[in-house]
Short mmCIF file of C-alpha atoms in Angstrom, two decimals:
data_model
loop_
_atom_site.label_atom_id
_atom_site.label_comp_id
_atom_site.label_asym_id
_atom_site.label_seq_id
_atom_site.Cartn_x
_atom_site.Cartn_y
_atom_site.Cartn_z
CA MET A 1 90.58 189.08 151.85
CA LYS A 2 88.88 190.14 148.65
CA SER A 3 86.91 187.96 146.27
CA GLY A 4 88.96 185.67 144.07
CA VAL A 5 91.98 185.62 146.39
CA SER A 6 93.80 182.46 147.51
CA LEU A 7 96.31 182.91 150.32
CA VAL A 8 98.96 180.18 150.03
CA ILE A 9 101.13 179.64 153.12
CA ASN A 10 103.84 177.25 152.02
CA PRO A 11 105.09 174.36 154.17
CA GLY A 12 107.61 175.55 156.75
CA VAL A 13 106.25 179.12 156.69
CA GLU A 14 104.75 180.62 159.86
CA ILE A 15 102.62 183.77 160.11
CA VAL A 16 102.98 184.82 163.73
CA ALA A 17 100.70 187.26 165.56
CA SER A 18 102.44 189.95 167.59
CA ARG A 19 102.15 189.43 171.34
CA TYR A 20 102.56 193.13 172.13
CA ILE A 21 99.28 194.92 172.65
CA GLY A 22 100.54 198.17 171.12
CA ASP A 23 100.91 196.52 167.72
CA TRP A 24 97.14 196.12 167.49
CA ASP A 25 95.06 199.14 166.52
CA ASP A 26 91.78 197.71 167.79
CA HIS A 27 92.41 195.79 170.97
CA GLY A 28 89.69 196.89 173.41
CA CYS A 29 92.05 196.83 176.39
CA ASP A 30 93.04 199.37 179.02
CA THR A 31 96.71 200.07 178.34
CA SER A 32 97.24 202.94 180.77
CA GLY A 33 100.51 202.67 182.66
CA GLY A 34 102.12 200.49 180.03
CA GLY A 35 100.28 197.32 180.99
CA CYS A 36 96.97 195.99 179.74
CA THR A 37 93.78 194.85 181.40
CA CYS A 38 91.31 193.26 179.02
CA ASP A 39 87.64 192.42 179.29
CA SER A 40 85.29 190.74 176.82
CA ASP A 41 86.19 192.77 173.72
CA LEU A 42 88.03 190.78 171.12
CA MET A 43 90.71 191.76 168.64
CA ALA A 44 90.28 191.50 164.91
CA PRO A 45 91.41 188.14 163.49
CA LEU A 46 94.64 187.53 161.61
CA ILE A 47 92.77 186.71 158.38
CA PHE A 48 89.43 188.36 157.66
CA ALA A 49 87.05 188.13 154.72
CA ASP A 50 83.70 189.91 154.63
CA VAL A 51 81.22 189.85 151.72
CA ALA A 52 83.53 187.84 149.48
CA SER A 53 83.37 184.82 147.18
CA ASN A 54 85.77 182.27 145.74
CA ILE A 55 88.46 182.62 148.40
CA ALA A 56 90.87 180.18 150.02
CA VAL A 57 93.55 179.81 152.69
CA ARG A 58 95.77 176.79 152.04
CA GLY A 59 99.29 175.58 151.46
CA GLY A 60 100.73 173.52 154.33
CA GLY A 61 102.03 176.41 156.47
CA THR A 62 101.10 177.61 159.96
CA LEU A 63 99.27 180.50 161.61
CA VAL A 64 100.50 181.16 165.15
CA GLY A 65 98.36 183.16 167.58
CA THR A 66 99.10 184.79 170.91
CA ASP A 67 97.71 182.13 173.24
CA TYR A 68 97.27 184.05 176.54
CA LYS A 69 100.74 185.60 176.42
CA MET A 70 99.90 189.12 175.22
CA ARG A 71 102.04 191.81 176.87
CA GLY A 72 101.78 195.52 177.45
CA SER A 73 104.46 198.05 176.50
CA ASN A 74 106.03 197.53 179.93
CA GLY A 75 106.59 193.87 179.08
CA GLN A 76 104.19 192.53 181.68
CA LEU A 77 101.63 189.89 180.75
CA CYS A 78 98.15 191.26 180.21
CA ASP A 79 95.60 190.74 182.96
CA TRP A 80 92.75 188.87 181.27
CA GLN A 81 89.30 189.60 182.65
CA VAL A 82 86.44 187.32 181.59
CA HIS A 83 87.22 186.33 177.97
CA GLY A 84 90.44 188.14 177.16
CA CYS A 85 90.93 190.09 173.97
CA GLY A 86 93.51 188.31 171.90
CA PRO A 87 93.02 187.71 168.19
CA GLY A 88 91.29 184.82 166.53
CA MET A 89 92.84 183.29 163.45
CA ILE A 90 90.39 183.21 160.52
CA LEU A 91 86.97 184.87 160.18
CA TYR A 92 84.86 184.33 157.08
CA GLY A 93 81.80 186.58 157.27
CA ASP A 94 79.12 186.55 154.58
CA VAL A 95 81.29 184.57 152.17
CA THR A 96 80.37 182.11 149.42
CA ASN A 97 82.49 179.35 147.92
CA ALA A 98 85.34 179.45 150.42
CA VAL A 99 88.03 176.98 151.46
CA VAL A 100 90.42 176.48 154.38
CA GLU A 101 92.63 173.47 153.76
CA ASN A 102 96.00 171.91 154.49
CA ILE A 103 97.14 174.42 157.11
CA THR A 104 97.93 174.42 160.83
CA LEU A 105 96.58 176.89 163.40
CA GLU A 106 98.33 177.12 166.76
CA GLU A 107 97.83 178.98 170.04
CA ALA A 108 94.71 180.99 169.18
CA GLN A 109 93.74 183.35 171.99
CA THR A 110 90.09 183.16 170.98
CA VAL A 111 88.47 181.25 168.08
CA GLY A 112 90.52 179.45 165.46
CA ILE A 113 88.07 179.54 162.54
CA VAL A 114 84.74 181.38 162.45
CA LEU A 115 82.17 181.00 159.68
CA ALA A 116 79.41 183.59 160.05
CA GLU A 117 76.41 183.92 157.74
CA SER A 118 78.31 182.07 155.00
CA GLU A 119 77.61 179.24 152.55
CA HIS A 120 79.40 176.60 150.49
CA VAL A 121 82.49 176.40 152.68
CA LEU A 122 85.01 173.55 152.90
CA ILE A 123 87.38 173.04 155.85
CA ASP A 124 89.62 170.10 155.03
CA ASN A 125 92.80 168.63 156.52
CA VAL A 126 93.29 171.42 159.04
CA THR A 127 95.25 170.97 162.27
CA ILE A 128 94.29 173.20 165.20
CA ASN A 129 96.47 173.09 168.32
CA ASN A 130 95.12 175.47 170.94
CA SER A 131 95.99 175.50 174.61
CA THR A 132 93.95 172.98 176.58
CA ASP A 133 94.22 174.93 179.84
CA TRP A 134 92.51 178.09 178.54
CA MET A 135 88.82 178.62 177.80
CA TRP A 136 87.17 180.77 175.08
CA ASN A 137 89.53 179.39 172.46
CA ASP A 138 87.05 177.37 170.40
CA ALA A 139 88.58 175.68 167.39
CA ILE A 140 85.80 176.01 164.76
CA ASP A 141 82.59 178.05 165.29
CA ILE A 142 79.91 177.91 162.60
CA PHE A 143 77.29 180.67 162.95
CA GLY A 144 74.26 180.83 160.68
CA ALA A 145 76.01 179.02 157.82
CA GLN A 146 74.77 176.60 155.18
CA HIS A 147 76.32 173.90 152.98
CA VAL A 148 79.48 173.45 155.02
CA VAL A 149 81.85 170.48 155.14
CA VAL A 150 84.43 170.00 157.92
CA ARG A 151 86.52 166.89 157.36
CA ASN A 152 89.83 165.10 157.93
CA SER A 153 91.00 167.57 160.57
CA HIS A 154 92.82 167.16 163.89
CA ILE A 155 91.71 169.53 166.61
CA GLN A 156 92.45 170.21 170.25
CA SER A 157 91.48 173.19 172.39
CA GLY A 158 90.52 174.15 175.90
CA ASP A 159 87.00 175.06 174.83
CA ASP A 160 84.70 173.71 172.10
CA ASN A 161 86.16 171.90 169.09
CA ILE A 162 83.50 172.01 166.35
CA VAL A 163 80.39 173.93 167.36
CA LEU A 164 77.30 175.02 165.43
CA LYS A 165 75.33 178.06 166.59
CA VAL A 166 72.58 180.44 165.59
CA SER A 167 73.66 183.42 167.61
CA CYS A 168 74.69 187.04 167.29
CA SER A 169 78.24 186.26 168.30
CA VAL A 170 80.14 189.13 169.88
CA TYR A 171 83.21 188.09 167.92
CA ALA A 172 81.49 187.88 164.54
CA ALA A 173 79.24 190.92 165.00
CA ARG A 174 82.04 193.20 166.13
CA HIS A 175 84.33 192.47 163.21
CA MET A 176 82.01 191.90 160.26
CA MET A 177 81.90 195.12 158.28
CA SER A 178 78.63 194.15 156.63
CA GLU A 179 75.45 194.55 158.62
CA LEU A 180 74.65 191.56 160.82
CA ASP A 181 70.95 191.63 161.67
CA CYS A 182 70.75 190.05 165.11
CA ASN A 183 66.95 189.97 164.90
CA ASN A 184 66.92 187.97 161.68
CA LEU A 185 69.74 185.45 161.86
CA GLU A 186 70.40 182.87 159.19
CA PRO A 187 69.84 179.20 160.10
CA VAL A 188 72.51 176.54 160.29
CA GLU A 189 71.69 173.84 157.75
CA ASP A 190 73.26 171.19 155.53
CA ILE A 191 76.41 170.61 157.57
CA LEU A 192 78.68 167.56 157.24
CA VAL A 193 81.31 166.97 159.92
CA GLU A 194 83.24 163.89 158.89
CA GLY A 195 86.45 162.04 159.69
CA ASN A 196 87.83 164.46 162.30
CA THR A 197 89.74 163.74 165.52
CA VAL A 198 88.95 166.17 168.36
CA TYR A 199 89.78 166.84 172.01
CA ALA A 200 88.33 169.57 174.24
CA HIS A 201 89.48 169.83 177.85
CA TYR A 202 86.73 172.11 179.15
CA GLY A 203 84.26 172.34 176.26
CA GLY A 204 82.50 170.10 173.77
CA GLY A 205 83.87 167.92 171.02
CA LEU A 206 80.93 167.75 168.60
CA LYS A 207 78.49 170.42 169.73
CA ILE A 208 75.45 172.50 168.92
CA GLY A 209 76.22 175.50 171.06
CA TRP A 210 74.40 176.88 174.05
CA GLU A 211 73.76 180.33 172.53
CA THR A 212 71.54 178.86 169.81
CA THR A 213 68.31 180.81 169.43
CA GLY A 214 67.32 179.87 165.87
CA GLU A 215 67.04 176.87 163.57
CA VAL A 216 69.65 174.13 163.14
CA SER A 217 68.84 171.31 160.72
CA ASP A 218 70.23 168.68 158.38
CA VAL A 219 73.45 168.07 160.28
CA VAL A 220 75.51 164.89 159.90
CA TRP A 221 78.29 163.99 162.35
CA LYS A 222 80.02 160.96 160.81
CA ASP A 223 83.17 158.88 161.41
CA ASN A 224 84.64 161.30 163.94
CA ILE A 225 86.87 160.35 166.86
CA VAL A 226 86.42 162.20 170.16
CA ARG A 227 89.49 161.59 172.29
CA SER A 228 89.29 160.42 175.88
CA GLY A 229 89.08 163.23 178.42
CA THR A 230 86.86 165.53 176.36
CA ASN A 231 84.46 167.23 178.77
CA GLU A 232 81.36 167.00 176.55
CA PRO A 233 81.94 164.48 173.74
CA VAL A 234 78.55 165.21 172.11
CA SER A 235 76.09 167.88 173.20
CA ILE A 236 73.15 169.99 172.08
CA TRP A 237 72.39 173.23 173.94
CA VAL A 238 69.63 175.65 172.96
CA ARG A 239 68.09 178.76 174.51
CA TYR A 240 64.33 179.02 174.08
CA ILE A 241 64.13 182.79 173.96
CA ASP A 242 61.65 182.47 171.09
CA GLU A 243 60.13 179.00 170.87
CA ALA A 244 58.76 179.74 167.41
CA LYS A 245 62.28 180.29 166.05
CA THR A 246 64.41 177.90 168.11
CA ARG A 247 64.32 174.49 166.46
CA VAL A 248 66.96 171.76 166.23
CA HIS A 249 65.97 168.85 164.00
CA HIS A 250 67.28 166.27 161.55
CA VAL A 251 70.61 165.87 163.34
CA TYR A 252 72.32 162.54 162.65
CA TYR A 253 75.24 160.73 164.31
CA GLU A 254 76.87 157.84 162.44
CA ASN A 255 79.86 155.71 163.43
CA ASN A 256 81.46 158.25 165.75
CA ARG A 257 83.89 156.86 168.34
CA PHE A 258 84.51 158.03 171.87
#
């Protein structure tokens, strides 16, 4: 997406990702013999914005991913090794003043929505229905972003639901066309997560993610409902690779229900 663009997906409209590996130019899989064996490389997302401002995806329609049903040219299901390599749904990288609202995301193979090194982003009234028996399909990953609001959304996935991280994500780094300096990552700060209902079978509901190696601050988790059965309703994981840089502080929880 380019700056100033709003993608409107009207109610009743579905944008469906192809489940045939040959339809994807950049899939990172071994397709010799007509099948496909995939490792930890990840496909480009369905919707991608990099170094953009004043953009939006909205409208009441649906994005449908590949779940874990990608097939080779011989029609056989791909053999997923480690993480798989199916597409995510939406990646905003280095964007300002962006919106995702009033849409449904279903069956993402990897991450539903990624915000990477972005600021002033609103995610509102989004429904994410990912498989609950598959991992590595986080619903919303927020990497090094500031001034973000996630509210009024209904989310279920096998892995994490709403997760904040300071990390050089493989997914974000591989697909962002702008330079992502993994030695000088942006902090996560001024985040409001409010009024959401979440369920994660294997992962976390409201989470600060385990890859975090930088600063996370000024986070408010408020009026959220974490459904019964979520593996980690609330969690904070950090990796003290550099104790001078890794800090998590001013994180507040208010009136969340479990």
